[in-house]
One Martini backbone bead per residue (centre of mass of N, CA, C, O) as a GRO file, in nm:
protein
  441
    1UNK     BB    1  -0.821  -2.101   0.877
    2UNK     BB    2  -0.633  -1.847   0.841
    3UNK     BB    3  -0.490  -1.596   1.012
    4UNK     BB    4  -0.534  -1.374   0.800
    5UNK     BB    5  -0.836  -1.419   0.764
    6UNK     BB    6  -0.910  -1.365   1.054
    7UNK     BB    7  -0.806  -1.081   1.059
    8UNK     BB    8  -0.973  -0.956   0.833
    9UNK     BB    9  -1.263  -1.031   0.923
   10UNK     BB   10  -1.263  -0.926   1.216
   11UNK     BB   11  -1.181  -0.635   1.159
   12UNK     BB   12  -1.407  -0.551   0.956
   13UNK     BB   13  -1.642  -0.632   1.131
   14UNK     BB   14  -1.581  -0.436   1.361
   15UNK     BB   15  -1.599  -0.179   1.193
   16UNK     BB   16  -1.896  -0.211   1.117
   17UNK     BB   17  -2.003  -0.212   1.395
   18UNK     BB   18  -1.887   0.067   1.477
   19UNK     BB   19  -1.931   0.281   1.238
   20UNK     BB   20  -1.702   0.431   1.335
   21UNK     BB   21   0.823   1.673  -1.042
   22UNK     BB   22   0.661   1.643  -1.257
   23UNK     BB   23   0.774   1.433  -1.466
   24UNK     BB   24   0.469   1.305  -1.552
   25UNK     BB   25   0.282   1.515  -1.641
   26UNK     BB   26  -0.036   1.558  -1.783
   27UNK     BB   27   0.053   1.824  -1.938
   28UNK     BB   28   0.200   1.651  -2.110
   29UNK     BB   29   0.261   1.569  -2.421
   30UNK     BB   30   0.220   1.326  -2.621
   31UNK     BB   31   0.367   1.150  -2.834
   32UNK     BB   32   0.281   1.054  -3.141
   33UNK     BB   33   0.386   0.763  -3.121
   34UNK     BB   34   0.249   0.691  -2.855
   35UNK     BB   35  -0.057   0.765  -2.931
   36UNK     BB   36  -0.034   0.553  -3.200
   37UNK     BB   37   0.048   0.257  -3.111
   38UNK     BB   38  -0.279   0.206  -3.047
   39UNK     BB   39  -0.551   0.249  -3.233
   40UNK     BB   40  -0.786   0.088  -3.087
   41UNK     BB   41  -0.751   0.289  -2.813
   42UNK     BB   42  -0.620   0.550  -2.854
   43UNK     BB   43  -0.705   0.780  -2.587
   44UNK     BB   44  -0.752   0.491  -2.386
   45UNK     BB   45  -0.502   0.310  -2.311
   46UNK     BB   46  -0.474   0.365  -1.998
   47UNK     BB   47  -0.715   0.176  -1.909
   48UNK     BB   48  -0.555  -0.084  -1.882
   49UNK     BB   49  -0.430  -0.018  -1.607
   50UNK     BB   50  -0.691   0.019  -1.445
   51UNK     BB   51  -0.821  -0.255  -1.504
   52UNK     BB   52  -0.576  -0.425  -1.376
   53UNK     BB   53  -0.605  -0.315  -1.097
   54UNK     BB   54  -0.885  -0.434  -1.044
   55UNK     BB   55  -0.824  -0.725  -1.122
   56UNK     BB   56  -0.619  -0.777  -0.897
   57UNK     BB   57  -0.809  -0.737  -0.662
   58UNK     BB   58  -1.010  -0.963  -0.743
   59UNK     BB   59  -0.811  -1.196  -0.728
   60UNK     BB   60  -0.727  -1.169  -0.434
   61UNK     BB   61  -1.012  -1.189  -0.317
   62UNK     BB   62  -1.079  -1.472  -0.437
   63UNK     BB   63  -0.829  -1.631  -0.316
   64UNK     BB   64  -0.804  -1.468   0.008
   65UNK     BB   65  -0.981  -1.210   0.092
   66UNK     BB   66  -0.770  -0.998   0.146
   67UNK     BB   67  -0.586  -1.088   0.421
   68UNK     BB   68  -0.286  -0.994   0.298
   69UNK     BB   69  -0.144  -0.692   0.246
   70UNK     BB   70   0.152  -0.754   0.190
   71UNK     BB   71   0.112  -0.958  -0.039
   72UNK     BB   72  -0.063  -0.772  -0.213
   73UNK     BB   73   0.151  -0.552  -0.262
   74UNK     BB   74   0.341  -0.733  -0.419
   75UNK     BB   75   0.152  -0.799  -0.653
   76UNK     BB   76   0.093  -0.510  -0.747
   77UNK     BB   77   0.386  -0.441  -0.810
   78UNK     BB   78   0.439  -0.662  -1.017
   79UNK     BB   79   0.221  -0.592  -1.221
   80UNK     BB   80   0.298  -0.285  -1.270
   81UNK     BB   81   0.596  -0.322  -1.344
   82UNK     BB   82   0.546  -0.508  -1.585
   83UNK     BB   83   0.378  -0.308  -1.745
   84UNK     BB   84   0.586  -0.086  -1.764
   85UNK     BB   85   0.807  -0.257  -1.907
   86UNK     BB   86   0.640  -0.330  -2.155
   87UNK     BB   87   0.582  -0.047  -2.262
   88UNK     BB   88   0.900   0.035  -2.271
   89UNK     BB   89   0.978  -0.190  -2.473
   90UNK     BB   90   0.805  -0.088  -2.706
   91UNK     BB   91   0.863   0.224  -2.596
   92UNK     BB   92   1.105   0.421  -2.484
   93UNK     BB   93   1.071   0.656  -2.186
   94UNK     BB   94   1.145   0.473  -1.945
   95UNK     BB   95   1.293   0.323  -1.710
   96UNK     BB   96   1.343   0.023  -1.600
   97UNK     BB   97   1.316  -0.227  -1.353
   98UNK     BB   98   1.365  -0.531  -1.503
   99UNK     BB   99   1.295  -0.519  -1.813
  100UNK     BB  100   1.564  -0.574  -2.059
  101UNK     BB  101   1.640  -0.599  -2.357
  102UNK     BB  102   1.860  -0.736  -2.531
  103UNK     BB  103   2.098  -0.698  -2.734
  104UNK     BB  104   1.924  -0.769  -3.036
  105UNK     BB  105   1.617  -0.822  -2.881
  106UNK     BB  106   1.451  -0.620  -2.984
  107UNK     BB  107   1.184  -0.518  -3.115
  108UNK     BB  108   1.033  -0.560  -3.427
  109UNK     BB  109   0.887  -0.309  -3.498
  110UNK     BB  110   0.581  -0.276  -3.410
  111UNK     BB  111   0.417  -0.223  -3.082
  112UNK     BB  112   0.164  -0.316  -2.871
  113UNK     BB  113   0.147  -0.173  -2.563
  114UNK     BB  114  -0.130  -0.257  -2.452
  115UNK     BB  115  -0.093  -0.557  -2.490
  116UNK     BB  116   0.163  -0.584  -2.326
  117UNK     BB  117   0.036  -0.500  -2.057
  118UNK     BB  118  -0.186  -0.718  -2.038
  119UNK     BB  119  -0.002  -0.967  -2.054
  120UNK     BB  120   0.172  -0.907  -1.809
  121UNK     BB  121  -0.054  -0.912  -1.599
  122UNK     BB  122  -0.169  -1.189  -1.661
  123UNK     BB  123   0.092  -1.364  -1.615
  124UNK     BB  124   0.138  -1.292  -1.322
  125UNK     BB  125  -0.137  -1.382  -1.206
  126UNK     BB  126  -0.137  -1.678  -1.307
  127UNK     BB  127   0.124  -1.759  -1.159
  128UNK     BB  128   0.018  -1.679  -0.865
  129UNK     BB  129  -0.306  -1.766  -0.961
  130UNK     BB  130  -0.404  -2.042  -1.112
  131UNK     BB  131  -0.705  -2.073  -0.998
  132UNK     BB  132  -0.776  -1.771  -1.145
  133UNK     BB  133  -0.772  -1.794  -1.460
  134UNK     BB  134  -1.081  -1.768  -1.523
  135UNK     BB  135  -1.084  -1.461  -1.427
  136UNK     BB  136  -0.848  -1.342  -1.618
  137UNK     BB  137  -0.878  -1.418  -1.928
  138UNK     BB  138  -1.118  -1.241  -2.028
  139UNK     BB  139  -0.964  -0.971  -2.021
  140UNK     BB  140  -0.757  -1.045  -2.238
  141UNK     BB  141  -0.953  -1.127  -2.464
  142UNK     BB  142  -1.079  -0.845  -2.492
  143UNK     BB  143  -0.826  -0.703  -2.587
  144UNK     BB  144  -0.763  -0.886  -2.834
  145UNK     BB  145  -1.029  -0.833  -2.976
  146UNK     BB  146  -0.992  -0.526  -3.011
  147UNK     BB  147  -0.710  -0.535  -3.154
  148UNK     BB  148  -0.657  -0.771  -3.315
  149UNK     BB  149  -0.481  -0.850  -3.571
  150UNK     BB  150  -0.119  -0.863  -3.593
  151UNK     BB  151   0.208  -0.782  -3.557
  152UNK     BB  152   0.187  -0.584  -3.313
  153UNK     BB  153   0.028  -0.776  -3.132
  154UNK     BB  154   0.233  -1.006  -3.125
  155UNK     BB  155   0.461  -0.836  -3.010
  156UNK     BB  156   0.308  -0.762  -2.753
  157UNK     BB  157   0.288  -1.047  -2.641
  158UNK     BB  158   0.593  -1.100  -2.618
  159UNK     BB  159   0.667  -0.863  -2.434
  160UNK     BB  160   0.474  -0.924  -2.199
  161UNK     BB  161   0.586  -1.205  -2.135
  162UNK     BB  162   0.878  -1.113  -2.075
  163UNK     BB  163   0.813  -0.918  -1.841
  164UNK     BB  164   0.682  -1.127  -1.657
  165UNK     BB  165   0.918  -1.327  -1.640
  166UNK     BB  166   1.117  -1.129  -1.512
  167UNK     BB  167   0.956  -1.070  -1.255
  168UNK     BB  168   0.925  -1.362  -1.149
  169UNK     BB  169   1.230  -1.415  -1.129
  170UNK     BB  170   1.307  -1.174  -0.936
  171UNK     BB  171   1.074  -1.288  -0.708
  172UNK     BB  172   1.127  -1.601  -0.635
  173UNK     BB  173   1.357  -1.505  -0.386
  174UNK     BB  174   1.237  -1.258  -0.167
  175UNK     BB  175   1.107  -1.386   0.121
  176UNK     BB  176   0.782  -1.417   0.122
  177UNK     BB  177   0.794  -1.751   0.203
  178UNK     BB  178   0.880  -1.729   0.472
  179UNK     BB  179   0.977  -1.796   0.816
  180UNK     BB  180   0.902  -1.688   1.166
  181UNK     BB  181   0.969  -1.687   1.482
  182UNK     BB  182   0.762  -1.581   1.774
  183UNK     BB  183   0.800  -1.416   2.099
  184UNK     BB  184   0.671  -1.254   2.332
  185UNK     BB  185   0.724  -1.031   2.556
  186UNK     BB  186   0.743  -0.913   2.924
  187UNK     BB  187   0.820  -0.634   2.917
  188UNK     BB  188   0.802  -0.321   2.936
  189UNK     BB  189   0.708  -0.241   2.591
  190UNK     BB  190   0.639  -0.505   2.491
  191UNK     BB  191   0.502  -0.690   2.269
  192UNK     BB  192   0.161  -0.812   2.250
  193UNK     BB  193  -0.102  -0.962   2.220
  194UNK     BB  194  -0.395  -0.876   2.082
  195UNK     BB  195  -0.711  -0.850   2.097
  196UNK     BB  196  -0.822  -1.152   1.922
  197UNK     BB  197  -0.513  -1.253   1.915
  198UNK     BB  198  -0.249  -1.536   1.861
  199UNK     BB  199  -0.065  -1.347   1.669
  200UNK     BB  200   0.173  -1.252   1.426
  201UNK     BB  201   0.229  -1.059   1.143
  202UNK     BB  202   0.469  -1.145   0.945
  203UNK     BB  203   0.780  -1.120   1.057
  204UNK     BB  204   0.942  -1.176   0.779
  205UNK     BB  205   0.885  -0.901   0.620
  206UNK     BB  206   1.155  -0.748   0.703
  207UNK     BB  207   1.324  -0.938   0.464
  208UNK     BB  208   1.213  -0.842   0.215
  209UNK     BB  209   1.253  -0.756  -0.098
  210UNK     BB  210   1.274  -0.471  -0.237
  211UNK     BB  211   1.191  -0.233  -0.500
  212UNK     BB  212   1.348   0.065  -0.411
  213UNK     BB  213   1.525  -0.022  -0.196
  214UNK     BB  214   1.826  -0.128  -0.069
  215UNK     BB  215   1.687  -0.176   0.219
  216UNK     BB  216   1.476  -0.216   0.480
  217UNK     BB  217   1.680  -0.021   0.675
  218UNK     BB  218   1.741   0.252   0.536
  219UNK     BB  219   1.479   0.411   0.705
  220UNK     BB  220   1.501   0.371   0.992
  221UNK     BB  221   1.356   0.454   1.265
  222UNK     BB  222   1.332   0.601   1.542
  223UNK     BB  223   1.293   0.570   1.855
  224UNK     BB  224   1.098   0.556   2.095
  225UNK     BB  225   1.009   0.679   2.371
  226UNK     BB  226   1.053   0.665   2.682
  227UNK     BB  227   0.852   0.552   2.931
  228UNK     BB  228   0.960   0.793   3.140
  229UNK     BB  229   0.865   1.014   2.960
  230UNK     BB  230   0.688   1.293   2.865
  231UNK     BB  231   0.630   1.210   2.572
  232UNK     BB  232   0.491   0.947   2.640
  233UNK     BB  233   0.268   1.057   2.825
  234UNK     BB  234   0.133   1.235   2.609
  235UNK     BB  235   0.064   1.008   2.408
  236UNK     BB  236  -0.094   0.837   2.603
  237UNK     BB  237  -0.320   1.043   2.672
  238UNK     BB  238  -0.428   1.085   2.387
  239UNK     BB  239  -0.518   0.790   2.319
  240UNK     BB  240  -0.685   0.740   2.574
  241UNK     BB  241  -0.896   0.987   2.526
  242UNK     BB  242  -0.944   0.960   2.185
  243UNK     BB  243  -0.935   0.615   2.134
  244UNK     BB  244  -1.186   0.531   2.265
  245UNK     BB  245  -1.491   0.347   2.304
  246UNK     BB  246  -1.602   0.536   2.481
  247UNK     BB  247  -1.849   0.777   2.513
  248UNK     BB  248  -1.627   0.993   2.656
  249UNK     BB  249  -1.458   1.051   2.431
  250UNK     BB  250  -1.218   1.294   2.308
  251UNK     BB  251  -1.410   1.308   2.025
  252UNK     BB  252  -1.513   1.388   1.736
  253UNK     BB  253  -1.731   1.315   1.494
  254UNK     BB  254  -1.523   1.329   1.264
  255UNK     BB  255  -1.305   1.149   1.391
  256UNK     BB  256  -1.486   0.900   1.397
  257UNK     BB  257  -1.532   0.884   1.095
  258UNK     BB  258  -1.221   0.870   0.997
  259UNK     BB  259  -1.144   0.618   1.147
  260UNK     BB  260  -1.326   0.433   0.970
  261UNK     BB  261  -1.259   0.522   0.680
  262UNK     BB  262  -0.929   0.437   0.719
  263UNK     BB  263  -0.930   0.120   0.800
  264UNK     BB  264  -0.851   0.019   0.558
  265UNK     BB  265  -0.638  -0.085   0.354
  266UNK     BB  266  -0.407   0.111   0.202
  267UNK     BB  267  -0.373  -0.031  -0.078
  268UNK     BB  268  -0.668   0.002  -0.149
  269UNK     BB  269  -0.726   0.308  -0.107
  270UNK     BB  270  -0.487   0.431  -0.291
  271UNK     BB  271  -0.583   0.302  -0.553
  272UNK     BB  272  -0.855   0.442  -0.557
  273UNK     BB  273  -0.752   0.725  -0.569
  274UNK     BB  274  -0.609   0.695  -0.841
  275UNK     BB  275  -0.867   0.626  -1.001
  276UNK     BB  276  -1.027   0.881  -0.938
  277UNK     BB  277  -0.821   1.091  -1.048
  278UNK     BB  278  -0.799   0.970  -1.341
  279UNK     BB  279  -1.069   1.084  -1.452
  280UNK     BB  280  -0.936   1.405  -1.448
  281UNK     BB  281  -0.629   1.291  -1.525
  282UNK     BB  282  -0.462   1.284  -1.789
  283UNK     BB  283  -0.299   0.996  -1.941
  284UNK     BB  284  -0.095   0.806  -2.079
  285UNK     BB  285   0.022   0.495  -2.085
  286UNK     BB  286   0.304   0.561  -1.968
  287UNK     BB  287   0.214   0.737  -1.729
  288UNK     BB  288   0.016   0.538  -1.598
  289UNK     BB  289   0.212   0.307  -1.551
  290UNK     BB  290   0.402   0.470  -1.368
  291UNK     BB  291   0.212   0.553  -1.146
  292UNK     BB  292   0.126   0.258  -1.053
  293UNK     BB  293   0.410   0.148  -1.008
  294UNK     BB  294   0.509   0.347  -0.793
  295UNK     BB  295   0.280   0.322  -0.594
  296UNK     BB  296   0.315   0.007  -0.538
  297UNK     BB  297   0.615   0.004  -0.465
  298UNK     BB  298   0.604   0.196  -0.213
  299UNK     BB  299   0.397   0.033  -0.051
  300UNK     BB  300   0.555  -0.226  -0.032
  301UNK     BB  301   0.803  -0.086   0.110
  302UNK     BB  302   0.651   0.020   0.359
  303UNK     BB  303   0.603  -0.254   0.477
  304UNK     BB  304   0.894  -0.353   0.495
  305UNK     BB  305   1.013  -0.114   0.656
  306UNK     BB  306   0.806  -0.122   0.884
  307UNK     BB  307   0.875  -0.410   0.980
  308UNK     BB  308   1.162  -0.356   1.056
  309UNK     BB  309   1.099  -0.149   1.283
  310UNK     BB  310   0.901  -0.310   1.448
  311UNK     BB  311   1.092  -0.551   1.513
  312UNK     BB  312   1.323  -0.385   1.637
  313UNK     BB  313   1.140  -0.247   1.879
  314UNK     BB  314   0.888  -0.400   1.990
  315UNK     BB  315   0.626  -0.222   2.044
  316UNK     BB  316   0.365  -0.143   2.212
  317UNK     BB  317   0.038  -0.105   2.234
  318UNK     BB  318  -0.201   0.086   2.371
  319UNK     BB  319  -0.375  -0.145   2.492
  320UNK     BB  320  -0.138  -0.249   2.664
  321UNK     BB  321  -0.025   0.010   2.798
  322UNK     BB  322  -0.287   0.095   2.950
  323UNK     BB  323  -0.338  -0.174   3.109
  324UNK     BB  324   0.000  -0.161   3.199
  325UNK     BB  325   0.094   0.119   3.339
  326UNK     BB  326   0.198   0.005   3.625
  327UNK     BB  327   0.486  -0.095   3.460
  328UNK     BB  328   0.641   0.176   3.322
  329UNK     BB  329   0.758   0.400   3.544
  330UNK     BB  330   0.520   0.622   3.508
  331UNK     BB  331   0.349   0.857   3.699
  332UNK     BB  332   0.174   0.990   3.442
  333UNK     BB  333   0.053   0.702   3.416
  334UNK     BB  334  -0.272   0.541   3.388
  335UNK     BB  335  -0.442   0.270   3.448
  336UNK     BB  336  -0.676   0.059   3.230
  337UNK     BB  337  -0.808  -0.256   3.219
  338UNK     BB  338  -1.077  -0.166   3.026
  339UNK     BB  339  -0.950  -0.062   2.788
  340UNK     BB  340  -1.067   0.039   2.451
  341UNK     BB  341  -1.065   0.059   2.130
  342UNK     BB  342  -1.253   0.156   1.874
  343UNK     BB  343  -1.065  -0.042   1.713
  344UNK     BB  344  -0.907  -0.299   1.610
  345UNK     BB  345  -0.596  -0.437   1.674
  346UNK     BB  346  -0.340  -0.524   1.511
  347UNK     BB  347  -0.095  -0.803   1.481
  348UNK     BB  348   0.126  -0.558   1.555
  349UNK     BB  349   0.333  -0.330   1.601
  350UNK     BB  350   0.355   0.019   1.653
  351UNK     BB  351   0.669   0.094   1.559
  352UNK     BB  352   0.549   0.207   1.309
  353UNK     BB  353   0.306   0.337   1.105
  354UNK     BB  354   0.215   0.188   0.808
  355UNK     BB  355  -0.032   0.341   0.732
  356UNK     BB  356   0.120   0.612   0.720
  357UNK     BB  357   0.343   0.530   0.521
  358UNK     BB  358   0.167   0.461   0.277
  359UNK     BB  359   0.027   0.736   0.252
  360UNK     BB  360   0.282   0.909   0.210
  361UNK     BB  361   0.402   0.763  -0.034
  362UNK     BB  362   0.155   0.797  -0.215
  363UNK     BB  363   0.135   1.108  -0.210
  364UNK     BB  364   0.410   1.168  -0.338
  365UNK     BB  365   0.365   1.015  -0.604
  366UNK     BB  366   0.100   1.151  -0.698
  367UNK     BB  367   0.211   1.436  -0.706
  368UNK     BB  368   0.437   1.372  -0.914
  369UNK     BB  369   0.260   1.228  -1.150
  370UNK     BB  370   0.022   1.463  -1.151
  371UNK     BB  371   0.182   1.756  -1.079
  372UNK     BB  372   0.026   1.770  -0.787
  373UNK     BB  373  -0.096   1.804  -0.464
  374UNK     BB  374  -0.340   1.996  -0.554
  375UNK     BB  375  -0.590   1.763  -0.540
  376UNK     BB  376  -0.921   1.712  -0.592
  377UNK     BB  377  -1.122   1.470  -0.398
  378UNK     BB  378  -1.366   1.197  -0.397
  379UNK     BB  379  -1.421   0.929  -0.149
  380UNK     BB  380  -1.505   0.608  -0.077
  381UNK     BB  381  -1.564   0.374   0.203
  382UNK     BB  382  -1.628   0.051   0.331
  383UNK     BB  383  -1.558   0.143   0.652
  384UNK     BB  384  -1.759   0.343   0.669
  385UNK     BB  385  -2.010   0.502   0.765
  386UNK     BB  386  -2.311   0.495   0.607
  387UNK     BB  387  -2.371   0.813   0.647
  388UNK     BB  388  -2.033   0.855   0.571
  389UNK     BB  389  -1.872   0.734   0.294
  390UNK     BB  390  -1.754   1.022   0.216
  391UNK     BB  391  -1.464   1.221   0.115
  392UNK     BB  392  -1.295   1.541   0.096
  393UNK     BB  393  -1.002   1.660  -0.083
  394UNK     BB  394  -0.727   1.901  -0.161
  395UNK     BB  395  -0.502   1.674  -0.104
  396UNK     BB  396  -0.274   1.429  -0.057
  397UNK     BB  397  -0.150   1.528   0.214
  398UNK     BB  398  -0.418   1.557   0.366
  399UNK     BB  399  -0.494   1.261   0.349
  400UNK     BB  400  -0.241   1.149   0.493
  401UNK     BB  401  -0.284   1.298   0.761
  402UNK     BB  402  -0.562   1.177   0.828
  403UNK     BB  403  -0.481   0.883   0.814
  404UNK     BB  404  -0.288   0.903   1.056
  405UNK     BB  405  -0.484   1.023   1.271
  406UNK     BB  406  -0.686   0.782   1.273
  407UNK     BB  407  -0.503   0.590   1.455
  408UNK     BB  408  -0.550   0.752   1.713
  409UNK     BB  409  -0.868   0.770   1.714
  410UNK     BB  410  -0.880   0.440   1.713
  411UNK     BB  411  -0.645   0.333   1.921
  412UNK     BB  412  -0.367   0.211   1.762
  413UNK     BB  413  -0.173   0.472   1.807
  414UNK     BB  414   0.078   0.657   1.858
  415UNK     BB  415   0.189   0.956   1.756
  416UNK     BB  416   0.491   0.875   1.704
  417UNK     BB  417   0.416   0.651   1.497
  418UNK     BB  418   0.286   0.837   1.280
  419UNK     BB  419   0.522   1.030   1.239
  420UNK     BB  420   0.723   0.813   1.151
  421UNK     BB  421   0.554   0.707   0.912
  422UNK     BB  422   0.546   0.962   0.744
  423UNK     BB  423   0.852   0.989   0.705
  424UNK     BB  424   0.903   0.718   0.577
  425UNK     BB  425   0.716   0.757   0.330
  426UNK     BB  426   0.854   1.009   0.217
  427UNK     BB  427   1.130   0.880   0.162
  428UNK     BB  428   1.035   0.663  -0.031
  429UNK     BB  429   0.892   0.846  -0.240
  430UNK     BB  430   1.126   1.039  -0.309
  431UNK     BB  431   1.329   0.828  -0.407
  432UNK     BB  432   1.158   0.705  -0.632
  433UNK     BB  433   1.118   0.961  -0.803
  434UNK     BB  434   1.435   1.011  -0.844
  435UNK     BB  435   1.527   0.678  -0.930
  436UNK     BB  436   1.258   0.572  -1.064
  437UNK     BB  437   1.145   0.557  -1.374
  438UNK     BB  438   1.297   0.744  -1.551
  439UNK     BB  439   1.357   0.943  -1.789
  440UNK     BB  440   1.466   0.929  -2.099
  441UNK     BB  441   1.759   1.078  -2.290
   0.00000   0.00000   0.00000
């Protein structure tokens, strides 16, 4: 059993036991040509994007138990960017990410953009997970059956295949399959293996080629406070007192609830948020493809950029810091050798919180693509306590803020790590909205 699978299963099992801008606003009317590009799906063509978002999750889950969220985020970004490029090659409305038909090689005649999107998603998934082809093909066959025969459908197949091939070629040597040796440090402040794990999660991910950033270190966060500082002591005391598993932890019942609620991998949760909001926020196929492409691109980059900063500072987690506080040189911090966090600590450094970064990046993109931050939604989480499976939010930013706070309440991060993560995610999301997949003029 791989280390990532052990990480995923043990972490989620423990959580269960704990039980504890408007660039493409949906208010814009779709152009007549765009809305009639695929008559068979009429005003529901955007559902193709949502369906393949779920299909991608199911394929990853079937292939590897969704044990490696960084790798999963890469796959989701590849699938959705390929779908976006396929749709826009069929009829250009937004700038492409990867696939741009050569001059003179543009599709001739009408192109079924929905078919193009489905074929692009299918081909990326089958290439990445050939053993799951039997799970993937029925979804494509269903689309082709509904679309029926015709020149536009055939053109759509060709465009989708070309978009997928371009994405696979662009990511074939992106560093995701590299390996990197790592030995934990021994000095105060150095990251060390966290309880239950004897490895660090994918140290090489810091050098993976980003999707929207110029480089992994483009927005590298500032250093954590010095161990001897008052700022460090304050953050130390907060997580020690409110993030403990102990019955007397100074944490409200609601804080305990949302610590468990947000424990699932961010890329899973924020894709679900997008699907939930999509039920009440109409978008055409082009807008929906762009929303999910930007969402997954920025979350993939938040992992990459977050790993860059984590590995750069190599800062210890609260569980290590609290148990070894007698070594930090700060008279204001008191050690507790038996201290344990509410939920299991992932096997990677503290600073910054990538959970917070993904949430902030996702919130920025969803506010931009849905036309407003103030969108009310209710969503359930599989890691929430059974008695309180769902929570309601009045905005994407409020959800991102609670998501970040949950990591302190769960005992997993210092406050400065979540603050840095939020800022990192905001920068990634804002830059992507401004520079990626922009409307064509």
